[in-house]
Amino acid sequence: MQLNIEVNGKEIQARRDETILTALLRNGIRVPTLCSIKGLSPNGACRICVVEVEGKAGLVPSCSHPVEEGMKIKTHSPRVVKARRTILELLLSNHPDDCLYCERNENCELQDLAVELNIRERRISGKKSKHRLDLSSPGVVRDPAKCILCGRCIRICDEVQGVSTLEFVNRGSKTVVGTAMNRDLNFSSCISCGQCVMVCPTGALHERSNLDDVLDALNNPHQKVVVQYGPSVSVSLAEEFGIKAGKDINGVINAALRKIGFSYIFDTTFGADVAILESAMELKKRIETNQFLPMFSSCCPAWIKYAEQFKPEVLPLISTCKSPQQIMGTIIKSFFAPAEGINPNEIYSVAIMPCVAKKFEAQREEMTQKAISDVDAVITTRELARLIRLYGIDIHSIEPQQPDSPLGMRSSAGKLFGTSGGATEGIFRTLHYYMTGKEMQQPKIADLRSNGAIKEIELKIGNKKLTAILVSGMGNIRPLLDSVAAGEVKAHFIEVMACPGGCVNGGGQPFGSSEKDVKARAKSIYEIDEVETIKVAHKNPMVTDMYERFLEAPGSDLSKKYLHTRYTKRDVLM
Amino acid sequence: MRSRIESLLENYAHTKRDSLIPILQQIQDDLGYLSEEAVVLVGKHLDMPTSQIYGLATFYNQFRFEPKGKYHVQVCHGTACHVLGAQPILALLEKMLKIKDGQTSRDGQFSLQVMSCIGACAQAPAISINGKFYGKLTQERLKDIIDELKQH
Ligand code: SF4
Ligand code: SF4
Ligand code: FES
Ligand code: FES
C-alpha cells in the first residue's frame, strides 16, 4: 500500500508500515542517525534523527515513527537543525578531546556529525567522564570514556550474535555499557567476534591492535618475519584505498608486504586447503563409523568459544582440525623453517585476518608447540591498511607479485573459506573424491551459495545422500544446538561462522562498508573459483608435497599431532 | 548457599522475566546481597543472560553485590540531608572506610550504602548503622562514631 507524504514541500511516496526514516532514505533524503542499526528494531534513544511534522507539538524521531497519509515533514528546518545541534553538543560536552590519537580518527560517526552540523566550538562543557580502559581481552578493547550510550553494541551482541555480553549498567548520569557483575571483557561471555566494534560509532570499542608488535619484529635484525593472509583479505582491502569494493588485489598485497620487509609471504588459503583434506578425511571416517555426527566445522574461533561456553555438550562433535590460520602457523614453524634451515625460534609469524577472534585464537594455550606459539601476532584487514600507509606504499602504482613458495600455492576451494557456505563446498569437493575415488563432475555447488542465516542442503555423493547445514550469524544457532544436543538432528555436517555472511563480513574488515560491498566480496571469491585451474584442495601440488615430506597423509598420526587440537568447557558468566 | 537459592527459586516455578525484581528482592532479603552465584542461577531459571539481570539490578539502588559488613552504614542522600551537608559526610565515610557506595571493606567490618531518605529528615544529616540512627551529624561526631566501632 502506498501513502503520499510531503517532505520539504515535495510530494513523495511511502509504504504503509514503514518508518519516516526508511521512506526518506529511499527517496534520497538523508537524515543523521546514531542509535539505529539497519535491520534491527529501532529504539529511539539518541533522537538525532528528529524531524518536524506539521500538527505535532514536539519533534519526532524519524527512525521509529511510522509514516501516516498526508504527513507534512520538514527534515532540515531551523528548529530541527537546532535540536540536532543541541543533542550533538551535549554528546560532545563530556567527550574526551583526543581525536588525533583515537583509533577511529577520520572514521568516526561523531566527528562526521560534528562536521555535518557545523559544530565549531564547545559551547556546553560537562564533567569529563573518567573510566578505566578495559584491555583485558586479546580481541576487543573497551574505552567507556568515549561511549555515547547509543546502545548499538548491546543490540548487535544480543539480537544478532545471541551472546548478550553487554548491557547498560547503573542509571542516570552513571550509566555505562558493562558486562555481568562488571567483569572485564576477558572474563565475560564475549566471543571476540568484533561485531560490536563494527557498529560502534566512536572509538569506545575497538580491536586490540598488534601493529606495534609487528613493527618491532620487522625492525629486529635477528628475526625473520613471515606473514600469511586470510582468504577473504585480498577481496576486502580494496575499499580502504578507494578501489571498487570486492576487487581481488592479491598480487598487490604480495608486492606491498614484500616492500614492507616481510621475509616470506604466504597465503592462508594453503592452510585452508590442508584443513579441507583433514576435515574431509575426518568426516569420511565419522560417516563410515556413524559416530560423532553431525560434525561441526572448526575454522571460526568465535564459534569455538561460543560452544565452549554455551553448549559444551557438542564439543565432541566439533572437527578437531585446527583453523587454517593455526595450520599455517604450525606448518611454517614445524615444516617450512626446518626445511629451510631456519631455527623456528627466529621466526616471527604474523597473520592478517578479517577477524578479531583470530587474535584470541592465536593466544590459546593449545596453539603452541613446545612453548613456541604457532602464530605470534594477528592483525586485521584494517590494521593491514594502516601498515601499508605507514610504509608510504602507493597501492595504486605497484606491480602485482606472486607470494612465496611453497606455502603460497592454493586451490580455489580453500579460497571459498572466506564466505558462508564456502568451507562446506571446499570440504565436500574433496569428500566426494575420498568417498568415491572420483572427482565431482561439476565442482560448483550452487545450493551452498545463497547467504541465508541458516540453511539446510542435501548433497549426493555416489549413492549416499548427505545433509549439510550452514549457519552464519551466531544468534541463529541456539535452537539448532539444542536439537543437536538432544540428538534430534540427522545432518552430517554443520558449518558455523559467527559473523553474518562469514569472514567477508568479519569484525576486522574495513569500517563503513555497505551490505552491497560485503556481497561484492563474496561474489569476487566465487569469480576466482570460476577461473582458477585447481578447484579442489587435494590437487594442490604443494599440499601433496608437504604431506609427502612431512605429515604422510591426511588423518595420519603425525597430522593428528600437528594439525588437530582439543576444546575445553569454559566457565564464564553467561 | 546454592541450595538456598535453588529452593527459593522453586517458589517461582513457572514465572517469567516479569518476576525478576521480586526474585532478586527475596534473594537479597535472604542472603543480604546478590552473589554471582545467585545471578547465574536466576539467569538459568528465567532463561535470561546474566548481563541483563545485572543491568536491571544496578538500575535500582536497593541491590548490592557484596555481602554486608559487620557494620552496615547507610548514608542518607535525601533532599533534607543533601541540603544540610550529606556530601561531606559521605566523603568522610568513604575516606575513613576506604570503600564506596555498594562496597564492603576487605576485612568485612564495614559496608556502605547510599540511600534516598531514611525517614529521619528532622535529624538531617543522618546515617544509620545496623539500623540504629545517628542524626545531626558533624564531621567530628561521625569520626568519633567510626573510630569507636573500629575498636571492636
Ligand atoms: S565481540 Fe561479539 S561477543 Fe564480544 S561483546 Fe562484541 S558483539 Fe558481543
Ligand atoms: S560502546 Fe559504542 S556502540 Fe556501544 S553504546 Fe557506547 S558508543 Fe554506542
Ligand atoms: S537514530 Fe533515531 S533516535 Fe537514534
Ligand atoms: S532526607 Fe535524609 S532522612 Fe530524609
XYZ file of N, CA and C in Angstrom, chain A residues 43 46 134 165 285 288 407 485 536 551:
30
model
N 15.235 1.827 18.561
C 14.993 2.017 19.988
C 14.824 3.479 20.375
N 18.618 8.121 20.849
C 19.517 9.274 20.710
C 18.808 10.532 20.223
N 39.430 -0.973 29.350
C 39.415 -2.414 29.582
C 40.271 -3.091 28.507
N 26.602 -10.243 25.900
C 27.636 -9.892 26.878
C 27.415 -8.506 27.458
N 35.535 -40.638 7.927
C 35.608 -41.668 8.963
C 34.374 -41.651 9.851
N 31.530 -43.240 7.974
C 31.690 -44.699 7.871
C 31.350 -45.409 9.175
N 54.378 -22.268 0.427
C 53.094 -22.117 1.124
C 52.260 -20.971 0.556
N 22.067 -31.279 20.626
C 22.400 -31.858 21.935
C 21.364 -32.903 22.333
N 40.103 -28.035 -6.535
C 39.944 -28.916 -5.372
C 41.241 -28.956 -4.574
N 53.954 -34.906 6.787
C 52.875 -35.467 7.605
C 52.321 -36.805 7.109
